[in-house]
Amino acid sequence: MAVYTHIDDRMLGDLLAGFDIGRALSFKGIAEGVENSNYFLETETGRFILTLYEKRVSAGDLPYFLGLMDHLSARGLPVPKPVADRGGRVLRELAGRPAAIIGFLDGISIAETTPPHCTAVGASLARLHRSGADFTLRRTNDLSLDGWHDMAEKTLTRADEVEPGLARFIEEELRFLHDHWPDGLPVGTIHADLFPDNVLFTGNTVTGLIDFYFACTDMLAYDVAVTMNAWCFDAGHRFVPARAKALIEQYDMLRGLEPAELDALPVLARGGALRFLLTRLHDWLFPVTGALVRPKDPREYLARIRYHRTVRDAADYVV
Amino acid sequence: MAVYTHIDDRMLGDLLAGFDIGRALSFKGIAEGVENSNYFLETETGRFILTLYEKRVSAGDLPYFLGLMDHLSARGLPVPKPVADRGGRVLRELAGRPAAIIGFLDGISIAETTPPHCTAVGASLARLHRSGADFTLRRTNDLSLDGWHDMAEKTLTRADEVEPGLARFIEEELRFLHDHWPDGLPVGTIHADLFPDNVLFTGNTVTGLIDFYFACTDMLAYDVAVTMNAWCFDAGHRFVPARAKALIEQYDMLRGLEPAELDALPVLARGGALRFLLTRLHDWLFPVTGALVRPKDPREYLARIRYHRTVRDAADYVV
């Protein structure tokens, strides 16, 4: 992360005085996430994460993100629940930054996914989409087609530093997506970043869905495509059909995919891959000084787009 | 820290297979410490810290540090206990680095110390010295007089960048300490870095003494002096007699200070301050790229030496 805001015992004590969760017993900074400063907090009544939102997260979007977490948590999903203070507020200010205390969830993220993990994440994604259907707030996906054009403008002149021909590849892909991006598919609340980092497991059971700071209102099948890209390729960036079959079939069992959604899946997967190719390319070319997390290689998503270009239709994903 | 070694669920699972502490329930990197990579680990049987020793800690010293922690913990001090694996080993290897699992201690470090905190830390330091008396391993203090000369050689040519006249000030101080450094005082196992960061409290009760990675065999009264420097000056680097009185009197009650130790205290305090002035000066002039923790201002310790130069004898500390 670019900034790690230091919170001392007095600042913490002043904050907790407004809550009904008891005194702090333990408090440690967590080296996780690139957007925010996070602390592990144990009090007399339970375990929490204290998050300070640094400048990469737009403060205006926080009521949406925290509201969604509260909504999903209330419907029984393993989503961190924001804790309200005595005045009913979940969004506070600490060290000049927006801050929130949210529930801590057990579980560990996994490095190498297996079909049973993909079955579990397919089920979680379907439940998230179903439970999000009556969430009333809306947030535009600023990292969809228009956003990609903006990101491409910032990065294309230097894209070939990463791989010769990359700028031209991206331009072609943007043109294709512009011409083929689907319309009229079911829209709802999506996570939009459900990577293995953001799913906690105990064994093969999902115990946590975290990091809702890219959540937005967009096509549900786009979320399926983003999740497939994140979970169904191996460390060598080769597609693993058994994982995709597990994910898509389980999702479909709990939230039936419409034929038009299945038809659009290869195009959505190319779009979802381009989104991460572009943001990773940006972070690679313009690294944040002092970031604890190393920028990820954008070429991992180039390989995914190349694979999706060879797909004839969604049936190829579930062979 | 310069390096943060990433441990994934498989590496963790392989490590835990050699221990009798159950499966991992939660695992998060902690943004703490400058020398090591630390993880918060909760298993079916308890809470732990997994530490990976990065290159700033000498691997040859680890049996001393871990042995001391085990020794003090066994004598009832609130010191993290290293956990032995099924083969009885506390020192393991993970990701090519020495690694250890140690017990997790509740409590929070405090930013602004008060006399009751200083009483508590004085008692803890005396207990540490008494309980360390029968610890059989020895470790030379490589950050004493000889070490300061070496550090001065590395930093003096650039010291005046931090404050004009600083190089000359350090040279004078080194000469003074060389001529007046005491000899023949009681020697034992000392913490040598008992800063507020390294003491965990619940209220005014000490619940944790941590970070033994500068511990060594040296004069006990030197440890008192280092602790006084760390706890008994305010945020403006002014000496606070009420804090020093609380610390020294409580220490003396549990481990009586000899007259020669009291006589030497002002010189030991100047030496202890120079040690941190020099290491901070080094980290300030040669910052570690990617370190999460900002270098601390060496001038805080210049102010302490200036104060100790005005002290006539130890009675001035406990007025």
XYZ file of C-alpha atoms in Angstrom:
638
model
C 0.000 0.000 0.000
C 1.120 3.547 -0.536
C 0.278 4.751 2.941
C -0.101 2.931 6.191
C -1.797 5.153 8.719
C -0.515 4.604 12.227
C -3.183 4.414 14.922
C -2.005 4.475 18.525
C -3.747 3.277 21.679
C -5.204 6.701 22.497
C -6.749 7.192 19.043
C -8.155 3.665 19.255
C -9.495 4.247 22.776
C -11.226 7.475 21.668
C -12.839 5.650 18.753
C -13.983 2.661 20.836
C -15.539 5.002 23.408
C -18.294 5.602 20.833
C -19.028 1.885 20.376
C -20.573 -0.801 22.556
C -17.973 -3.477 21.852
C -15.856 -3.172 25.016
C -12.222 -2.314 25.569
C -9.420 -3.323 23.206
C -7.465 -6.427 24.191
C -5.248 -6.671 21.121
C -4.508 -4.451 18.134
C -2.111 -5.149 15.270
C -1.643 -3.717 11.801
C -2.339 -6.207 9.007
C -0.091 -6.328 5.950
C -2.924 -6.926 3.524
C -4.759 -5.079 0.809
C -3.410 -2.316 -1.395
C -6.084 0.323 -0.941
C -6.539 0.632 2.822
C -4.854 0.428 6.214
C -6.224 -2.547 8.149
C -5.871 -3.481 11.808
C -6.746 -6.689 13.600
C -8.697 -5.669 16.695
C -9.818 -7.891 19.534
C -12.064 -6.414 22.209
C -13.844 -7.811 25.232
C -16.767 -8.775 22.983
C -15.188 -10.163 19.825
C -12.767 -9.855 16.937
C -12.908 -7.133 14.312
C -11.035 -5.457 11.486
C -10.552 -1.695 11.723
C -10.207 -0.288 8.216
C -8.989 3.189 7.324
C -9.843 4.108 3.775
C -6.856 5.658 2.033
C -7.251 7.855 -1.002
C -7.650 5.129 -3.644
C -11.155 4.381 -2.372
C -13.679 7.133 -3.114
C -15.279 8.284 0.151
C -18.589 8.847 -1.645
C -18.799 5.130 -2.441
C -18.303 3.959 1.153
C -22.001 4.017 2.147
C -22.625 1.720 -0.842
C -19.835 -0.736 0.075
C -20.627 -0.830 3.801
C -24.372 -0.941 3.139
C -23.890 -3.923 0.830
C -21.755 -5.785 3.383
C -24.406 -5.189 6.010
C -27.165 -6.297 3.613
C -25.431 -9.547 2.630
C -24.336 -10.328 6.173
C -27.940 -9.882 7.402
C -29.013 -12.460 4.798
C -26.647 -15.054 6.229
C -23.769 -14.790 3.785
C -20.282 -15.032 5.342
C -19.619 -11.345 4.681
C -17.937 -9.059 7.251
C -20.599 -7.079 9.088
C -19.916 -3.354 9.660
C -20.413 -2.470 13.320
C -22.608 0.538 14.131
C -21.567 2.941 16.899
C -23.949 4.126 19.627
C -25.322 6.717 17.208
C -26.068 4.055 14.578
C -23.215 5.152 12.296
C -20.905 2.609 10.633
C -18.756 5.210 8.892
C -16.512 7.173 11.246
C -13.406 9.299 10.894
C -10.000 8.463 12.345
C -6.658 10.164 11.677
C -8.422 12.299 9.072
C -9.603 9.269 7.113
C -12.959 7.539 6.763
C -12.865 4.493 9.018
C -15.076 1.515 9.848
C -15.008 -1.388 12.286
C -16.180 -4.602 10.654
C -16.580 -8.161 11.919
C -13.634 -10.542 11.646
C -14.135 -13.785 9.743
C -12.141 -16.971 10.210
C -10.631 -18.807 7.273
C -7.613 -18.716 5.004
C -7.388 -17.810 1.342
C -5.998 -20.521 -0.893
C -3.202 -20.275 -3.423
C -4.049 -23.155 -5.754
C -7.734 -23.750 -6.421
C -9.265 -27.204 -6.945
C -12.657 -28.209 -8.400
C -14.180 -28.530 -4.878
C -13.075 -24.951 -4.123
C -14.617 -23.854 -7.444
C -17.889 -25.601 -6.602
C -17.949 -23.733 -3.282
C -17.142 -20.367 -4.846
C -19.757 -20.935 -7.595
C -22.346 -21.504 -4.880
C -21.197 -18.416 -2.948
C -21.372 -16.230 -6.041
C -24.899 -17.413 -6.860
C -26.013 -16.721 -3.271
C -24.363 -13.305 -3.380
C -26.276 -12.461 -6.591
C -29.585 -13.740 -5.216
C -29.186 -11.988 -1.867
C -28.049 -8.788 -3.563
C -31.196 -8.628 -5.711
C -33.133 -6.537 -3.165
C -30.221 -4.266 -2.248
C -31.550 -0.868 -3.199
C -28.361 1.191 -3.645
C -26.770 1.395 -7.092
C -23.179 1.992 -8.168
C -21.987 2.263 -11.756
C -19.146 -0.052 -12.754
C -16.474 2.515 -13.535
C -14.169 -0.273 -14.687
C -16.360 -1.401 -17.588
C -16.186 -0.483 -21.312
C -15.841 3.317 -20.869
C -13.362 2.890 -18.021
C -11.233 0.555 -20.122
C -10.950 3.182 -22.854
C -9.763 5.711 -20.252
C -7.215 3.263 -18.784
C -5.981 2.354 -22.254
C -5.325 6.037 -22.990
C -3.109 6.264 -19.892
C -1.126 3.096 -20.582
C -0.994 2.340 -24.327
C 2.006 4.526 -25.192
C 4.123 2.455 -22.780
C 2.366 -0.939 -23.088
C 5.003 -2.348 -25.450
C 7.596 -1.988 -22.673
C 5.845 -4.924 -21.024
C 5.475 -7.017 -24.184
C 6.107 -5.987 -27.800
C 2.796 -5.664 -29.667
C 0.743 -5.308 -26.467
C -0.601 -1.830 -27.321
C -1.941 -3.043 -30.643
C -3.400 -6.189 -29.017
C -5.302 -4.041 -26.500
C -6.606 -1.715 -29.207
C -7.926 -4.677 -31.205
C -9.530 -6.135 -28.114
C -11.193 -2.848 -27.173
C -12.617 -2.559 -30.688
C -13.951 -6.123 -30.564
C -15.526 -5.586 -27.128
C -17.030 -2.286 -28.229
C -18.727 -4.106 -31.144
C -19.798 -7.245 -29.234
C -20.409 -6.175 -25.612
C -23.785 -7.679 -24.652
C -26.868 -5.713 -23.742
C -30.103 -6.727 -22.050
C -28.649 -9.415 -19.758
C -29.805 -9.645 -16.099
C -28.220 -6.873 -14.043
C -27.745 -6.782 -10.278
C -25.251 -6.300 -7.476
C -21.904 -7.899 -8.316
C -18.672 -8.358 -6.347
C -16.533 -7.728 -9.462
C -13.276 -8.837 -7.788
C -13.938 -12.303 -6.343
C -10.344 -13.542 -6.577
C -8.984 -16.358 -4.382
C -7.424 -13.615 -2.179
C -10.940 -12.460 -1.335
C -12.451 -15.801 -0.356
C -11.654 -17.431 2.994
C -11.934 -21.177 3.411
C -11.838 -23.709 6.195
C -11.191 -26.931 4.315
C -13.508 -26.773 1.291
C -16.095 -24.601 3.056
C -16.300 -20.880 2.305
C -16.156 -18.988 5.612
C -15.591 -15.496 4.232
C -16.289 -13.325 1.181
C -14.327 -10.122 1.649
C -13.120 -6.920 -0.050
C -16.271 -5.443 -1.558
C -14.507 -2.258 -2.681
C -15.060 -2.904 -6.388
C -18.692 -4.056 -5.954
C -21.129 -2.357 -8.319
C -24.291 -2.749 -10.351
C -23.609 -4.639 -13.561
C -24.409 -7.829 -15.461
C -24.450 -10.856 -13.166
C -22.879 -13.037 -15.870
C -19.953 -10.591 -16.023
C -19.221 -11.475 -12.373
C -19.301 -15.177 -13.327
C -16.793 -14.462 -16.106
C -14.456 -12.464 -13.799
C -14.618 -15.235 -11.192
C -13.936 -17.916 -13.817
C -10.860 -15.996 -15.001
C -9.589 -15.769 -11.428
C -10.250 -19.368 -10.351
C -10.103 -21.598 -13.426
C -6.590 -21.088 -14.798
C -3.517 -22.809 -13.374
C -0.218 -21.227 -12.311
C 0.979 -21.514 -15.950
C -2.156 -19.575 -17.063
C -3.652 -22.614 -18.772
C -7.432 -23.047 -18.612
C -8.529 -25.941 -16.343
C -11.914 -27.209 -17.634
C -12.685 -29.250 -14.487
C -12.553 -26.095 -12.359
C -14.762 -24.090 -14.726
C -17.265 -26.938 -14.986
C -17.456 -27.114 -11.179
C -17.894 -23.346 -10.807
C -20.404 -22.763 -13.618
C -22.547 -25.848 -12.976
C -22.856 -25.080 -9.254
C -23.642 -21.433 -9.950
C -26.254 -22.472 -12.536
C -27.836 -24.885 -10.055
C -28.475 -22.083 -7.548
C -29.131 -19.238 -10.002
C -30.075 -20.576 -13.412
C -28.079 -18.926 -16.208
C -30.255 -17.740 -19.117
C -29.298 -18.921 -22.620
C -28.336 -15.329 -23.543
C -25.966 -15.206 -20.565
C -24.280 -18.436 -21.616
C -23.999 -17.165 -25.198
C -22.311 -13.991 -23.938
C -19.884 -15.730 -21.577
C -16.855 -15.844 -23.939
C -17.199 -12.113 -24.711
C -17.727 -11.277 -21.022
C -14.657 -13.356 -20.137
C -12.571 -11.396 -22.663
C -13.880 -8.132 -21.182
C -13.254 -9.288 -17.633
C -9.718 -10.296 -18.574
C -9.045 -6.975 -20.314
C -10.180 -5.108 -17.177
C -7.478 -6.793 -15.079
C -4.911 -6.632 -17.879
C -5.390 -2.847 -17.978
C -5.372 -2.180 -14.221
C -2.362 -4.447 -13.734
C -0.607 -2.777 -16.676
C -1.256 0.600 -15.048
C 0.108 -0.532 -11.660
C 3.098 -2.164 -13.388
C 4.001 0.961 -15.368
C 3.241 3.373 -12.514
C 4.154 1.464 -9.343
C 3.134 3.003 -6.026
C 6.193 3.980 -3.984
C 6.449 2.130 -0.707
C 3.730 -0.377 -1.658
C 4.014 -3.544 0.385
C 2.364 -5.597 -2.324
C 4.315 -6.124 -5.526
C 2.454 -5.267 -8.762
C 1.057 -8.384 -10.442
C 2.135 -9.357 -13.921
C -0.357 -8.021 -16.504
C 0.668 -10.755 -18.962
C -1.249 -13.334 -16.908
C -4.390 -11.702 -18.311
C -3.011 -11.450 -21.826
C -2.742 -15.252 -21.732
C -6.378 -15.509 -20.618
C -7.634 -13.304 -23.455
C -5.654 -15.397 -25.951
C -7.366 -18.500 -24.575
C -10.857 -16.962 -24.713
C -10.259 -15.961 -28.357
C -10.064 -19.694 -29.173
C -13.378 -20.538 -27.488
C -16.311 -21.174 -29.844
C -19.086 -20.958 -27.256
C -19.747 -21.383 -23.524
C -20.001 -25.165 -23.961
C -16.205 -25.171 -24.368
C -15.891 -24.001 -20.730
C -17.787 -26.933 -19.242
C -16.535 -29.884 -21.290
C 10.634 -3.943 6.453
C 12.730 -4.517 3.405
C 11.240 -7.868 2.555
C 7.923 -9.389 3.368
C 7.978 -13.079 2.633
C 4.664 -14.364 1.355
C 3.495 -17.647 2.866
C 0.521 -19.335 1.234
C -1.911 -21.888 2.638
C 0.036 -24.883 1.288
C 3.357 -23.758 2.800
C 1.572 -23.117 6.091
C -0.188 -26.501 5.964
C 3.117 -28.287 5.331
C 4.694 -26.506 8.304
C 1.788 -27.189 10.667
C 1.843 -30.887 9.745
C 5.004 -31.123 11.879
C 3.348 -29.547 14.944
C 0.676 -30.665 17.382
C -1.290 -27.401 17.383
C -4.121 -28.365 15.014
C -5.236 -26.940 11.690
C -5.062 -23.245 10.797
C -8.294 -21.305 11.202
C -6.971 -17.855 10.381
C -3.702 -16.477 8.993
C -2.845 -12.848 8.291
C 0.370 -10.938 7.709
C 1.142 -8.371 10.414
C 2.540 -4.970 9.463
C 4.899 -4.804 12.413
C 8.613 -4.988 13.051
C 11.392 -3.997 10.706
C 13.552 -7.096 10.883
C 11.149 -9.970 10.257
C 8.007 -11.092 8.473
C 5.282 -11.820 11.025
C 1.943 -13.576 10.646
C -0.986 -13.802 13.014
C -1.966 -17.479 13.131
C -4.991 -18.977 14.826
C -5.282 -22.747 14.949
C -7.729 -25.171 16.527
C -5.689 -25.000 19.758
C -4.753 -21.337 20.161
C -3.293 -18.146 18.786
C 0.302 -17.746 17.633
C 2.730 -15.543 15.740
C 4.632 -17.142 12.876
C 7.914 -15.277 12.419
C 10.230 -15.578 9.431
C 13.664 -14.176 10.176
C 14.843 -11.969 7.339
C 18.488 -11.225 6.795
C 18.910 -8.474 9.418
C 18.733 -11.065 12.190
C 21.751 -13.350 12.354
C 20.619 -16.984 12.111
C 23.379 -18.041 14.523
C 21.794 -15.928 17.276
C 18.321 -17.453 16.956
C 18.888 -20.347 19.382
C 19.887 -17.713 21.955
C 16.815 -15.520 21.367
C 14.325 -18.392 21.235
C 15.991 -20.146 24.160
C 15.728 -16.974 26.236
C 12.049 -16.510 25.379
C 11.372 -20.105 26.381
C 13.383 -19.672 29.605
C 11.569 -16.494 30.680
C 8.159 -17.815 29.680
C 8.750 -20.962 31.743
C 9.457 -18.716 34.758
C 6.056 -17.056 34.452
C 7.032 -13.846 32.675
C 4.587 -12.676 30.003
C 7.045 -13.525 27.212
C 5.971 -15.263 23.979
C 6.722 -18.965 24.237
C 8.302 -20.638 21.204
C 6.341 -23.745 20.236
C 8.288 -26.966 19.683
C 7.361 -29.260 16.813
C 6.881 -33.029 17.208
C 10.644 -33.473 16.993
C 11.226 -30.951 19.790
C 12.591 -28.248 17.465
C 11.501 -24.626 17.797
C 13.589 -23.372 14.884
C 12.300 -24.468 11.484
C 12.781 -23.374 7.902
C 10.081 -21.884 5.684
C 10.472 -20.233 2.278
C 14.234 -20.559 2.679
C 14.233 -18.607 5.937
C 14.593 -19.586 9.586
C 11.080 -19.601 11.049
C 9.453 -20.100 14.450
C 5.922 -20.328 15.813
C 5.580 -18.471 19.103
C 2.663 -17.914 21.465
C 0.436 -14.879 20.924
C 0.056 -12.436 23.815
C -2.868 -10.085 24.362
C -2.340 -6.405 25.073
C -1.648 -3.161 23.269
C 1.477 -1.045 23.244
C 1.010 2.505 24.469
C 2.051 5.730 22.790
C 2.301 8.068 25.790
C 3.663 6.560 28.986
C 2.493 7.568 32.479
C 4.090 6.921 35.918
C 1.860 3.852 36.501
C 3.086 2.395 33.188
C 6.661 3.137 34.261
C 6.127 1.414 37.599
C 4.843 -1.635 35.740
C 7.729 -1.660 33.277
C 10.267 -1.180 36.110
C 8.830 -4.254 37.817
C 8.883 -6.247 34.563
C 12.491 -5.317 33.875
C 13.584 -6.359 37.385
C 11.765 -9.697 37.011
C 13.340 -10.197 33.606
C 16.818 -9.624 35.078
C 16.176 -11.921 38.043
C 14.644 -14.682 35.916
C 17.411 -14.363 33.346
C 20.128 -14.910 35.975
C 20.187 -18.682 35.472
C 19.912 -18.578 31.688
C 23.077 -20.325 30.611
C 23.544 -19.057 27.037
C 25.621 -15.938 26.444
C 25.563 -13.356 23.676
C 27.934 -10.401 23.339
C 26.296 -6.991 23.005
C 27.508 -6.055 19.530
C 25.881 -2.647 19.936
C 28.067 -1.524 22.850
C 31.242 0.597 22.865
C 33.093 -1.222 20.022
C 29.930 -1.425 17.947
C 29.333 2.312 18.344
C 32.791 3.063 16.969
C 32.020 0.901 13.914
C 28.625 2.581 13.378
C 30.184 6.022 13.779
C 32.693 5.210 11.040
C 29.846 4.395 8.645
C 27.775 7.479 9.422
C 29.994 10.373 10.572
C 30.903 11.728 7.140
C 27.199 12.368 6.486
C 25.968 13.075 10.033
C 25.957 16.851 9.529
C 23.275 16.407 6.840
C 20.916 15.620 9.717
C 22.077 18.442 11.980
C 25.113 20.712 11.590
C 27.773 19.821 14.161
C 26.360 16.328 14.788
C 29.525 14.501 13.645
C 31.654 16.424 16.091
C 29.098 15.939 18.874
C 29.186 12.155 18.345
C 32.986 12.085 18.320
C 33.120 13.967 21.623
C 30.538 11.648 23.126
C 32.401 8.527 21.974
C 35.614 9.845 23.522
C 33.816 10.603 26.802
C 32.202 7.157 26.917
C 35.494 5.457 26.062
C 37.066 7.177 29.070
C 34.168 6.734 31.521
C 32.381 3.496 30.540
C 31.936 1.535 33.792
C 33.484 -1.807 34.567
C 32.747 -4.388 37.234
C 28.994 -3.802 37.483
C 26.604 -6.790 37.724
C 26.225 -8.449 34.334
C 23.387 -10.684 33.161
C 20.803 -11.250 30.476
C 19.319 -7.963 29.262
C 16.530 -7.107 26.807
C 18.432 -4.067 25.480
C 15.460 -2.709 23.496
C 12.554 -2.464 25.959
C 10.777 0.403 24.203
C 7.033 1.065 24.630
C 6.550 -0.706 21.250
C 7.824 -3.883 22.868
C 5.622 -3.897 25.954
C 1.950 -4.865 25.764
C -0.524 -3.589 28.341
C -4.083 -4.200 29.366
C -4.864 -1.099 31.392
C -1.779 -0.568 33.583
C -0.899 -4.275 33.676
C 1.935 -5.606 31.540
C 0.618 -8.563 29.521
C 3.526 -8.925 27.111
C 7.264 -8.330 26.816
C 8.195 -8.930 23.189
C 10.931 -8.566 20.566
C 13.975 -10.149 22.180
C 16.102 -9.814 19.047
C 18.598 -7.423 20.638
C 18.814 -9.342 23.925
C 22.376 -10.047 25.053
C 24.695 -10.422 28.019
C 25.651 -7.027 29.432
C 25.396 -4.803 32.494
C 21.928 -4.942 34.050
C 22.055 -1.227 34.866
C 22.641 -0.490 31.170
C 19.222 -2.053 30.491
C 17.720 0.222 33.157
C 19.314 3.220 31.425
C 18.040 2.189 27.957
C 14.547 1.657 29.363
C 14.614 5.001 31.159
C 15.586 6.750 27.911
C 12.705 5.059 26.106
C 9.988 5.608 28.743
C 10.834 8.747 30.711
C 10.938 11.517 28.108
C 7.821 13.189 26.712
C 6.879 13.752 23.075
C 8.951 16.976 23.105
C 11.977 14.952 24.354
C 11.903 16.568 27.779
C 12.804 14.405 30.785
C 9.798 13.587 33.026
C 11.126 12.976 36.568
C 7.882 11.393 37.834
C 8.191 8.648 35.235
C 11.864 7.951 35.998
C 11.181 7.921 39.739
C 8.382 5.383 39.235
C 10.519 3.167 37.002
C 13.759 3.226 39.010
C 12.168 2.929 42.461
C 10.029 -0.037 41.419
C 12.990 -1.721 39.738
C 15.130 -1.135 42.829
C 12.419 -2.598 45.067
C 12.493 -5.919 43.167
C 16.181 -6.002 42.289
C 18.188 -3.724 44.523
C 20.532 -1.432 42.582
C 24.078 -1.373 43.972
C 25.614 2.048 44.775
C 28.094 1.598 41.907
C 25.214 0.976 39.493
C 23.457 4.166 40.602
C 26.730 6.103 40.290
C 27.143 4.852 36.719
C 23.569 5.540 35.624
C 24.187 8.947 33.969
C 27.088 7.541 31.917
C 25.093 4.419 31.016
C 22.177 6.641 29.984
C 24.475 8.640 27.674
C 25.784 5.408 26.187
C 22.312 3.964 25.775
C 21.195 7.166 24.057
C 24.218 7.191 21.740
C 23.455 3.590 20.709
C 19.992 4.604 19.421
C 21.260 7.903 18.009
C 23.761 5.948 15.899
C 21.437 3.190 14.694
C 18.702 5.710 13.883
C 21.235 7.924 12.113
C 22.289 4.921 10.053
C 18.691 4.029 9.103
C 17.964 7.695 8.367
C 20.959 8.112 6.058
C 20.604 4.685 4.448
C 16.851 4.026 4.400
C 15.722 0.526 3.439
C 13.818 0.551 0.157
C 10.231 -0.618 0.527
C 10.324 -0.459 4.340
C 6.848 -0.154 5.784
C 8.124 1.597 8.889
C 9.486 5.113 8.447
C 12.966 5.714 9.905
C 12.790 7.406 13.300
C 14.368 10.791 13.876
C 17.885 10.366 15.335
C 17.694 13.850 16.900
C 15.291 12.540 19.567
C 18.344 10.836 21.053
C 20.596 13.846 20.599
C 18.157 15.694 22.899
C 18.434 12.895 25.465
C 22.241 12.996 25.516
C 22.123 16.786 25.949
C 19.845 16.277 28.952
C 22.055 13.579 30.507
C 25.094 15.858 30.150
C 23.379 18.220 32.623
C 22.780 15.524 35.254
C 25.102 15.577 38.271
C 24.293 12.140 39.626
C 21.555 9.477 39.626
C 19.671 11.341 42.376
C 18.686 13.875 39.691
C 16.648 11.150 37.964
C 14.464 10.376 40.959
C 13.730 13.823 42.404
